[in-house]
């Protein structure tokens, strides 16, 4: 688009390559300055407002869509999303380690305590929680490891008051001693020394998991990656209709934990009530004035630094609102590489061509010709050595299902075909999800072969 605009400006004149490059740089500079000016205006407007309602409408209707659509900061948006994904990968890993740690500690405690009275009840409750039995354990919004951790703390507090409990608890905690004054009628007061649990030591991974979870929390308004995630969540809430939550109320009637879905709807309501001008029972908990003001300040600072360092990255090939599919021919095998983000692409095996015949393989020659000589796209003309061959026949024999083939190829007749390119992008929607499931099925039926050298 920028090139066409430049050509229109210079139409009717002769211009050198250096002059055109200078024009393009000037145009890019104008775009960057426009972005910086808009950010400054949005920042001033957000700082001058103390009404959460106005800020939610300002950001969901103007600011976030504007930042989402700016090509010059596409790389920066991908970095923010990738960092947030990494945070959650770390959280999942630490939470699993914490769950294994608290479970192991509980099993050891269970084997050493006297299983009767109040101790037996607490042991039974923890077993119910670990087994996922809602009838006995009930539901909570806490992660499982954290719920079990606090139940074990309560169990040890109870064990400490039993005979031999002190020796058991010393294996899982640091004990202290406190004095307790007991006053009896007509008698001198008695000072009794009792042990208590000062520090629990049986699950250090729990604290690591908690800190990791806090690092991805909405209160981290100084972290641009966290703020961009919550800004995109706010925009999703703004654009999502209530019909999305039709099944949420049904969760209360079944055995599954309803808290995740109910929490999602509670966050959605904070935005939806503002958008639809409904009465507000209480101020927002997540999408607060502080989140938008301080969060936008963090984003604006990073965008300014990013652009001032000369990193507009208008040549990004992997927009994160799309999944990129790329055809790849390696060692007589046809693959599709699926790019979901910045990480290594997923390799899906499609077909192995038999090129050992006298005339080789027409489908192989066809796809090789396309990927080597026509990767960019357009109407392609191919002459086959075997005059009985044509493009429709070759397309039938290259191992693609119809829904998948239509993404890469348009109309074909004789030796002509419209090729959409070796690398295409598809929106992340329901059709995309179904297509990826279909690719997984194809790959699994082929025995999940490995891409040559294990690299894309």
CSV table of N, CA and C in Angstrom, one decimal, residues 41-181:
chain,number,residue,atom,x,y,z
A,41,UNK,N,-2.2,12.1,23.1
A,41,UNK,CA,-3.6,12.6,23.3
A,41,UNK,C,-4.4,11.7,24.1
A,42,UNK,N,-4.3,10.4,23.9
A,42,UNK,CA,-5.0,9.4,24.7
A,42,UNK,C,-4.5,9.4,26.1
A,43,UNK,N,-3.2,9.6,26.3
A,43,UNK,CA,-2.7,9.6,27.7
A,43,UNK,C,-3.2,10.8,28.4
A,44,UNK,N,-3.2,11.9,27.8
A,44,UNK,CA,-3.7,13.2,28.4
A,44,UNK,C,-5.2,13.0,28.8
A,45,UNK,N,-6.0,12.5,27.9
A,45,UNK,CA,-7.4,12.3,28.2
A,45,UNK,C,-7.6,11.3,29.3
A,46,UNK,N,-6.9,10.2,29.4
A,46,UNK,CA,-7.1,9.3,30.4
A,46,UNK,C,-6.7,9.9,31.8
A,47,UNK,N,-5.6,10.7,31.8
A,47,UNK,CA,-5.1,11.3,33.1
A,47,UNK,C,-6.1,12.3,33.6
A,48,UNK,N,-6.8,12.9,32.7
A,48,UNK,CA,-7.7,14.0,33.1
A,48,UNK,C,-9.1,13.5,33.6
A,49,UNK,N,-9.3,12.2,33.4
A,49,UNK,CA,-10.6,11.6,33.8
A,49,UNK,C,-10.5,10.8,35.1
A,50,UNK,N,-11.5,11.0,35.9
A,50,UNK,CA,-11.5,10.3,37.2
A,50,UNK,C,-12.7,9.3,37.2
A,51,UNK,N,-13.4,9.2,36.1
A,51,UNK,CA,-14.6,8.4,36.1
A,51,UNK,C,-14.3,7.0,35.4
A,52,UNK,N,-14.5,5.9,36.1
A,52,UNK,CA,-14.2,4.6,35.5
A,52,UNK,C,-15.0,4.4,34.3
A,53,UNK,N,-16.3,4.8,34.3
A,53,UNK,CA,-17.2,4.6,33.2
A,53,UNK,C,-16.6,5.2,31.9
A,54,UNK,N,-16.1,6.4,32.0
A,54,UNK,CA,-15.6,7.1,30.9
A,54,UNK,C,-14.3,6.4,30.4
A,55,UNK,N,-13.5,6.0,31.3
A,55,UNK,CA,-12.2,5.3,30.9
A,55,UNK,C,-12.5,4.0,30.2
A,56,UNK,N,-13.4,3.2,30.7
A,56,UNK,CA,-13.7,1.9,30.1
A,56,UNK,C,-14.2,2.2,28.6
A,57,UNK,N,-15.1,3.2,28.5
A,57,UNK,CA,-15.6,3.4,27.1
A,57,UNK,C,-14.5,4.0,26.2
A,58,UNK,N,-13.7,4.9,26.8
A,58,UNK,CA,-12.6,5.4,26.0
A,58,UNK,C,-11.6,4.3,25.5
A,59,UNK,N,-11.2,3.4,26.4
A,59,UNK,CA,-10.2,2.4,26.0
A,59,UNK,C,-10.8,1.3,25.2
A,60,UNK,N,-12.0,0.9,25.5
A,60,UNK,CA,-12.6,-0.2,24.7
A,60,UNK,C,-13.1,0.3,23.3
A,61,UNK,N,-13.5,1.5,23.2
A,61,UNK,CA,-14.0,2.0,21.9
A,61,UNK,C,-13.0,2.6,21.1
A,62,UNK,N,-11.9,3.2,21.7
A,62,UNK,CA,-10.9,3.9,20.9
A,62,UNK,C,-9.5,3.4,21.1
A,63,UNK,N,-9.0,3.5,22.3
A,63,UNK,CA,-7.6,3.3,22.6
A,63,UNK,C,-7.1,1.9,22.2
A,64,UNK,N,-7.7,0.9,22.7
A,64,UNK,CA,-7.2,-0.5,22.5
A,64,UNK,C,-7.4,-0.9,21.0
A,65,UNK,N,-8.5,-0.7,20.4
A,65,UNK,CA,-8.6,-1.0,18.9
A,65,UNK,C,-7.5,-0.2,18.1
A,66,UNK,N,-7.2,1.0,18.5
A,66,UNK,CA,-6.2,1.8,17.8
A,66,UNK,C,-4.8,1.1,17.9
A,67,UNK,N,-4.5,0.8,19.2
A,67,UNK,CA,-3.2,0.1,19.4
A,67,UNK,C,-3.1,-1.2,18.7
A,68,UNK,N,-4.2,-2.0,18.7
A,68,UNK,CA,-4.3,-3.3,18.1
A,68,UNK,C,-4.0,-3.3,16.6
A,69,UNK,N,-4.4,-2.2,16.0
A,69,UNK,CA,-4.4,-2.1,14.5
A,69,UNK,C,-3.2,-1.4,13.9
A,70,UNK,N,-2.3,-1.0,14.8
A,70,UNK,CA,-1.1,-0.3,14.3
A,70,UNK,C,0.0,-1.3,13.9
A,71,UNK,N,0.3,-1.3,12.6
A,71,UNK,CA,1.2,-2.3,12.0
A,71,UNK,C,2.7,-2.0,12.5
A,72,UNK,N,3.0,-0.7,12.8
A,72,UNK,CA,4.3,-0.4,13.2
A,72,UNK,C,4.7,-1.0,14.6
A,73,UNK,N,3.8,-1.4,15.4
A,73,UNK,CA,4.1,-2.0,16.7
A,73,UNK,C,3.7,-3.4,16.7
A,74,UNK,N,3.5,-4.1,15.6
A,74,UNK,CA,3.1,-5.5,15.6
A,74,UNK,C,4.1,-6.4,16.3
A,75,UNK,N,5.4,-6.1,16.1
A,75,UNK,CA,6.4,-7.0,16.7
A,75,UNK,C,6.3,-6.8,18.2
A,76,UNK,N,6.1,-5.5,18.7
A,76,UNK,CA,6.0,-5.3,20.1
A,76,UNK,C,4.8,-6.0,20.7
A,77,UNK,N,3.7,-6.0,20.0
A,77,UNK,CA,2.5,-6.7,20.5
A,77,UNK,C,2.8,-8.2,20.6
A,78,UNK,N,3.5,-8.7,19.7
A,78,UNK,CA,3.8,-10.2,19.7
A,78,UNK,C,4.7,-10.4,20.9
A,79,UNK,N,5.6,-9.5,21.2
A,79,UNK,CA,6.5,-9.7,22.3
A,79,UNK,C,5.7,-9.7,23.6
A,80,UNK,N,4.8,-8.8,23.7
A,80,UNK,CA,3.9,-8.8,24.9
A,80,UNK,C,3.2,-10.1,25.1
A,81,UNK,N,2.5,-10.5,24.0
A,81,UNK,CA,1.8,-11.8,24.1
A,81,UNK,C,2.6,-12.9,24.4
A,82,UNK,N,3.8,-13.0,23.8
A,82,UNK,CA,4.7,-14.1,24.0
A,82,UNK,C,5.2,-14.1,25.5
A,83,UNK,N,5.5,-12.9,26.0
A,83,UNK,CA,6.0,-12.9,27.4
A,83,UNK,C,4.8,-13.3,28.4
A,84,UNK,N,3.6,-13.0,28.1
A,84,UNK,CA,2.5,-13.4,28.9
A,84,UNK,C,2.3,-14.9,28.8
A,85,UNK,N,2.4,-15.4,27.6
A,85,UNK,CA,2.3,-16.9,27.5
A,85,UNK,C,3.4,-17.6,28.3
A,86,UNK,N,4.6,-17.0,28.2
A,86,UNK,CA,5.7,-17.6,29.0
A,86,UNK,C,5.4,-17.6,30.5
A,87,UNK,N,4.8,-16.5,31.0
A,87,UNK,CA,4.5,-16.4,32.4
A,87,UNK,C,3.5,-17.5,32.8
A,88,UNK,N,2.5,-17.8,31.9
A,88,UNK,CA,1.6,-18.8,32.3
A,88,UNK,C,2.2,-20.2,32.1
A,89,UNK,N,3.1,-20.4,31.2
A,89,UNK,CA,3.8,-21.7,31.2
A,89,UNK,C,4.6,-21.9,32.4
A,90,UNK,N,5.2,-20.8,32.9
A,90,UNK,CA,6.0,-21.0,34.2
A,90,UNK,C,5.0,-21.2,35.3
A,91,UNK,N,3.9,-20.6,35.4
A,91,UNK,CA,2.9,-20.8,36.4
A,91,UNK,C,2.4,-22.2,36.4
A,92,UNK,N,2.1,-22.8,35.3
A,92,UNK,CA,1.6,-24.1,35.2
A,92,UNK,C,2.7,-25.1,35.7
A,93,UNK,N,3.9,-24.9,35.3
A,93,UNK,CA,5.0,-25.8,35.8
A,93,UNK,C,5.2,-25.7,37.3
A,94,UNK,N,5.2,-24.5,37.8
A,94,UNK,CA,5.4,-24.3,39.3
A,94,UNK,C,4.2,-24.9,40.1
A,95,UNK,N,3.0,-24.7,39.5
A,95,UNK,CA,1.8,-25.2,40.2
A,95,UNK,C,1.8,-26.7,40.2
A,96,UNK,N,2.2,-27.3,39.2
A,96,UNK,CA,2.3,-28.8,39.1
A,96,UNK,C,3.3,-29.3,40.2
A,97,UNK,N,4.5,-28.6,40.2
A,97,UNK,CA,5.5,-29.0,41.2
A,97,UNK,C,5.0,-28.8,42.6
A,98,UNK,N,4.2,-27.7,42.9
A,98,UNK,CA,3.7,-27.4,44.2
A,98,UNK,C,2.6,-28.5,44.6
A,99,UNK,N,1.8,-28.9,43.6
A,99,UNK,CA,0.8,-29.9,43.9
A,99,UNK,C,1.5,-31.2,44.2
A,100,UNK,N,2.5,-31.6,43.5
A,100,UNK,CA,3.2,-32.8,43.8
A,100,UNK,C,3.8,-32.8,45.2
A,101,UNK,N,4.3,-31.6,45.5
A,101,UNK,CA,5.0,-31.5,46.8
A,101,UNK,C,4.0,-31.6,48.0
A,102,UNK,N,2.9,-30.9,47.9
A,102,UNK,CA,1.9,-30.9,49.0
A,102,UNK,C,1.3,-32.3,49.1
A,103,UNK,N,1.1,-33.0,47.9
A,103,UNK,CA,0.5,-34.3,47.9
A,103,UNK,C,1.4,-35.3,48.6
A,104,UNK,N,2.7,-35.2,48.3
A,104,UNK,CA,3.7,-36.1,48.9
A,104,UNK,C,3.8,-35.9,50.4
A,105,UNK,N,3.8,-34.6,50.8
A,105,UNK,CA,3.8,-34.3,52.2
A,105,UNK,C,2.6,-34.9,52.9
A,106,UNK,N,1.4,-34.7,52.3
A,106,UNK,CA,0.2,-35.2,52.9
A,106,UNK,C,0.2,-36.7,53.1
A,107,UNK,N,0.7,-37.4,52.1
A,107,UNK,CA,0.7,-38.9,52.2
A,107,UNK,C,1.6,-39.4,53.3
A,108,UNK,N,2.7,-38.7,53.5
A,108,UNK,CA,3.6,-39.0,54.6
A,108,UNK,C,3.0,-38.7,56.0
A,109,UNK,N,2.3,-37.6,56.1
A,109,UNK,CA,1.6,-37.3,57.3
A,109,UNK,C,0.5,-38.3,57.6
A,110,UNK,N,-0.3,-38.6,56.5
A,110,UNK,CA,-1.4,-39.6,56.7
A,110,UNK,C,-0.9,-40.9,57.3
A,111,UNK,N,0.3,-41.3,56.9
A,111,UNK,CA,0.8,-42.6,57.4
A,111,UNK,C,1.3,-42.6,58.8
A,112,UNK,N,1.5,-41.4,59.3
A,112,UNK,CA,2.1,-41.3,60.7
A,112,UNK,C,1.1,-40.8,61.8
A,113,UNK,N,0.0,-40.2,61.4
A,113,UNK,CA,-0.9,-39.7,62.4
A,113,UNK,C,-1.9,-40.8,62.8
A,114,UNK,N,-2.5,-40.6,64.0
A,114,UNK,CA,-3.5,-41.5,64.5
A,114,UNK,C,-4.8,-41.1,63.8
A,115,UNK,N,-5.4,-41.9,63.0
A,115,UNK,CA,-6.5,-41.6,62.1
A,115,UNK,C,-7.8,-41.7,62.9
A,116,UNK,N,-8.1,-40.8,63.8
A,116,UNK,CA,-9.3,-40.8,64.6
A,116,UNK,C,-9.7,-39.4,65.0
A,117,UNK,N,-11.0,-39.2,65.4
A,117,UNK,CA,-11.4,-37.9,65.8
A,117,UNK,C,-11.3,-36.8,64.8
A,118,UNK,N,-11.0,-35.6,65.2
A,118,UNK,CA,-10.8,-34.5,64.3
A,118,UNK,C,-9.7,-34.6,63.3
A,119,UNK,N,-8.7,-35.4,63.7
A,119,UNK,CA,-7.6,-35.6,62.7
A,119,UNK,C,-8.2,-36.5,61.5
A,120,UNK,N,-9.0,-37.5,61.8
A,120,UNK,CA,-9.5,-38.3,60.8
A,120,UNK,C,-10.4,-37.5,59.8
A,121,UNK,N,-11.2,-36.6,60.4
A,121,UNK,CA,-12.1,-35.8,59.6
A,121,UNK,C,-11.3,-34.9,58.6
A,122,UNK,N,-10.2,-34.3,59.1
A,122,UNK,CA,-9.3,-33.5,58.2
A,122,UNK,C,-8.6,-34.3,57.2
A,123,UNK,N,-8.2,-35.5,57.5
A,123,UNK,CA,-7.5,-36.4,56.5
A,123,UNK,C,-8.5,-36.8,55.5
A,124,UNK,N,-9.8,-37.1,55.8
A,124,UNK,CA,-10.8,-37.4,54.9
A,124,UNK,C,-11.1,-36.3,53.9
A,125,UNK,N,-11.1,-35.1,54.5
A,125,UNK,CA,-11.4,-33.9,53.7
A,125,UNK,C,-10.4,-33.7,52.6
A,126,UNK,N,-9.1,-33.8,53.0
A,126,UNK,CA,-8.0,-33.6,52.1
A,126,UNK,C,-8.0,-34.7,51.0
A,127,UNK,N,-8.3,-35.9,51.4
A,127,UNK,CA,-8.5,-37.0,50.4
A,127,UNK,C,-9.6,-36.7,49.4
A,128,UNK,N,-10.7,-36.1,49.9
A,128,UNK,CA,-11.8,-35.8,49.0
A,128,UNK,C,-11.4,-34.7,48.0
A,129,UNK,N,-10.6,-33.7,48.5
A,129,UNK,CA,-10.2,-32.6,47.6
A,129,UNK,C,-9.3,-33.2,46.5
A,130,UNK,N,-8.3,-34.0,46.9
A,130,UNK,CA,-7.4,-34.6,45.9
A,130,UNK,C,-8.1,-35.5,44.9
A,131,UNK,N,-9.2,-36.1,45.4
A,131,UNK,CA,-9.9,-37.0,44.5
A,131,UNK,C,-10.9,-36.3,43.6
A,132,UNK,N,-11.1,-35.0,43.9
A,132,UNK,CA,-12.1,-34.2,43.1
A,132,UNK,C,-13.5,-34.5,43.4
A,133,UNK,N,-13.8,-34.9,44.6
A,133,UNK,CA,-15.1,-35.2,45.1
A,133,UNK,C,-15.8,-34.0,45.6
A,134,UNK,N,-16.7,-33.3,44.8
A,134,UNK,CA,-17.3,-32.1,45.3
A,134,UNK,C,-18.3,-32.3,46.4
A,135,UNK,N,-18.9,-33.5,46.5
A,135,UNK,CA,-19.9,-33.7,47.5
A,135,UNK,C,-19.3,-33.6,48.9
A,136,UNK,N,-18.0,-34.0,49.0
A,136,UNK,CA,-17.4,-33.9,50.4
A,136,UNK,C,-16.5,-32.7,50.5
A,137,UNK,N,-15.9,-32.2,49.5
A,137,UNK,CA,-14.9,-31.2,49.6
A,137,UNK,C,-15.4,-29.8,49.3
A,138,UNK,N,-16.5,-29.7,48.5
A,138,UNK,CA,-17.0,-28.4,48.1
A,138,UNK,C,-16.1,-27.8,47.0
A,139,UNK,N,-16.4,-26.5,46.6
A,139,UNK,CA,-15.6,-25.9,45.6
A,139,UNK,C,-14.9,-24.6,46.1
A,140,UNK,N,-13.9,-24.2,45.5
A,140,UNK,CA,-13.2,-23.0,45.8
A,140,UNK,C,-12.6,-22.4,44.5
A,141,UNK,N,-12.3,-21.1,44.6
A,141,UNK,CA,-11.6,-20.5,43.4
A,141,UNK,C,-10.1,-20.6,43.5
A,142,UNK,N,-9.6,-21.2,44.6
A,142,UNK,CA,-8.2,-21.3,44.7
A,142,UNK,C,-7.7,-22.4,43.8
A,143,UNK,N,-6.4,-22.3,43.3
A,143,UNK,CA,-5.8,-23.5,42.7
A,143,UNK,C,-5.7,-24.7,43.6
A,144,UNK,N,-5.7,-25.9,43.1
A,144,UNK,CA,-5.8,-27.1,43.9
A,144,UNK,C,-4.6,-27.2,44.8
A,145,UNK,N,-3.4,-26.9,44.4
A,145,UNK,CA,-2.2,-27.0,45.3
A,145,UNK,C,-2.4,-26.1,46.5
A,146,UNK,N,-2.9,-24.9,46.3
A,146,UNK,CA,-3.1,-23.9,47.4
A,146,UNK,C,-4.1,-24.3,48.4
A,147,UNK,N,-5.2,-24.9,47.9
A,147,UNK,CA,-6.3,-25.4,48.7
A,147,UNK,C,-5.8,-26.5,49.6
A,148,UNK,N,-5.0,-27.5,49.0
A,148,UNK,CA,-4.5,-28.6,49.8
A,148,UNK,C,-3.5,-28.1,50.8
A,149,UNK,N,-2.7,-27.1,50.4
A,149,UNK,CA,-1.6,-26.6,51.3
A,149,UNK,C,-2.3,-26.1,52.5
A,150,UNK,N,-3.3,-25.3,52.4
A,150,UNK,CA,-3.9,-24.7,53.7
A,150,UNK,C,-4.7,-25.8,54.5
A,151,UNK,N,-5.2,-26.8,53.8
A,151,UNK,CA,-5.8,-27.9,54.5
A,151,UNK,C,-4.8,-28.6,55.3
A,152,UNK,N,-3.6,-28.8,54.8
A,152,UNK,CA,-2.5,-29.5,55.5
A,152,UNK,C,-2.1,-28.7,56.7
A,153,UNK,N,-2.0,-27.4,56.5
A,153,UNK,CA,-1.7,-26.5,57.6
A,153,UNK,C,-2.7,-26.7,58.8
A,154,UNK,N,-4.0,-26.8,58.4
A,154,UNK,CA,-5.0,-27.0,59.5
A,154,UNK,C,-4.8,-28.4,60.1
A,155,UNK,N,-4.5,-29.4,59.3
A,155,UNK,CA,-4.3,-30.7,59.8
A,155,UNK,C,-3.1,-30.7,60.8
A,156,UNK,N,-2.0,-30.1,60.5
A,156,UNK,CA,-0.9,-30.1,61.4
A,156,UNK,C,-1.2,-29.3,62.6
A,157,UNK,N,-1.9,-28.3,62.6
A,157,UNK,CA,-2.3,-27.6,63.8
A,157,UNK,C,-3.1,-28.5,64.7
A,158,UNK,N,-4.0,-29.3,64.1
A,158,UNK,CA,-4.7,-30.3,64.9
A,158,UNK,C,-3.8,-31.4,65.5
A,159,UNK,N,-2.9,-31.9,64.6
A,159,UNK,CA,-2.0,-33.0,65.1
A,159,UNK,C,-1.1,-32.5,66.2
A,160,UNK,N,-0.7,-31.2,66.2
A,160,UNK,CA,0.1,-30.7,67.2
A,160,UNK,C,-0.5,-30.8,68.6
A,161,UNK,N,-1.8,-30.8,68.7
A,161,UNK,CA,-2.5,-30.9,70.0
A,161,UNK,C,-2.7,-32.3,70.5
A,162,UNK,N,-2.3,-33.3,69.7
A,162,UNK,CA,-2.5,-34.7,70.1
A,162,UNK,C,-1.2,-35.2,70.7
A,163,UNK,N,-1.3,-36.4,71.3
A,163,UNK,CA,-0.2,-37.1,71.9
A,163,UNK,C,0.8,-37.4,70.8
A,164,UNK,N,2.1,-37.1,71.0
A,164,UNK,CA,3.1,-37.4,70.0
A,164,UNK,C,3.1,-36.4,68.8
A,165,UNK,N,2.1,-35.5,68.8
A,165,UNK,CA,2.0,-34.6,67.7
A,165,UNK,C,3.2,-33.6,67.4
A,166,UNK,N,3.8,-33.3,68.5
A,166,UNK,CA,5.0,-32.4,68.4
A,166,UNK,C,6.1,-33.0,67.6
A,167,UNK,N,6.4,-34.3,67.8
A,167,UNK,CA,7.4,-34.9,67.1
A,167,UNK,C,7.1,-35.1,65.6
A,168,UNK,N,5.8,-35.3,65.3
A,168,UNK,CA,5.4,-35.4,63.9
A,168,UNK,C,5.5,-34.0,63.2
A,169,UNK,N,5.0,-33.0,63.9
A,169,UNK,CA,5.0,-31.6,63.3
A,169,UNK,C,6.4,-31.1,63.0
A,170,UNK,N,7.4,-31.5,63.8
A,170,UNK,CA,8.7,-31.0,63.7
A,170,UNK,C,9.3,-31.4,62.3
A,171,UNK,N,8.7,-32.4,61.7
A,171,UNK,CA,9.2,-32.8,60.4
A,171,UNK,C,8.7,-31.9,59.2
A,172,UNK,N,7.7,-31.1,59.5
A,172,UNK,CA,7.0,-30.3,58.5
A,172,UNK,C,6.9,-28.8,58.8
A,173,UNK,N,7.5,-28.4,60.0
A,173,UNK,CA,7.4,-27.0,60.4
A,173,UNK,C,8.4,-26.7,61.4
A,174,UNK,N,8.6,-25.4,61.6
A,174,UNK,CA,9.5,-24.9,62.7
A,174,UNK,C,8.5,-24.5,63.9
A,175,UNK,N,8.8,-25.1,65.0
A,175,UNK,CA,7.9,-24.9,66.2
A,175,UNK,C,8.5,-23.8,67.1
A,176,UNK,N,7.6,-23.1,67.8
A,176,UNK,CA,8.0,-22.2,68.9
A,176,UNK,C,7.2,-22.5,70.1
A,177,UNK,N,7.5,-21.8,71.2
A,177,UNK,CA,6.8,-22.0,72.4
A,177,UNK,C,6.2,-20.7,72.9
A,178,UNK,N,4.9,-20.7,73.3
A,178,UNK,CA,4.3,-19.5,73.8
A,178,UNK,C,3.7,-19.8,75.2
A,179,UNK,N,3.7,-18.8,76.0
A,179,UNK,CA,3.2,-18.9,77.4
A,179,UNK,C,1.7,-18.6,77.5
A,180,UNK,N,1.0,-19.4,78.2
A,180,UNK,CA,-0.5,-19.2,78.4
A,180,UNK,C,-0.8,-19.1,79.9
A,181,UNK,N,-1.4,-18.0,80.3
A,181,UNK,CA,-1.8,-17.8,81.7
A,181,UNK,C,-3.2,-18.4,82.0
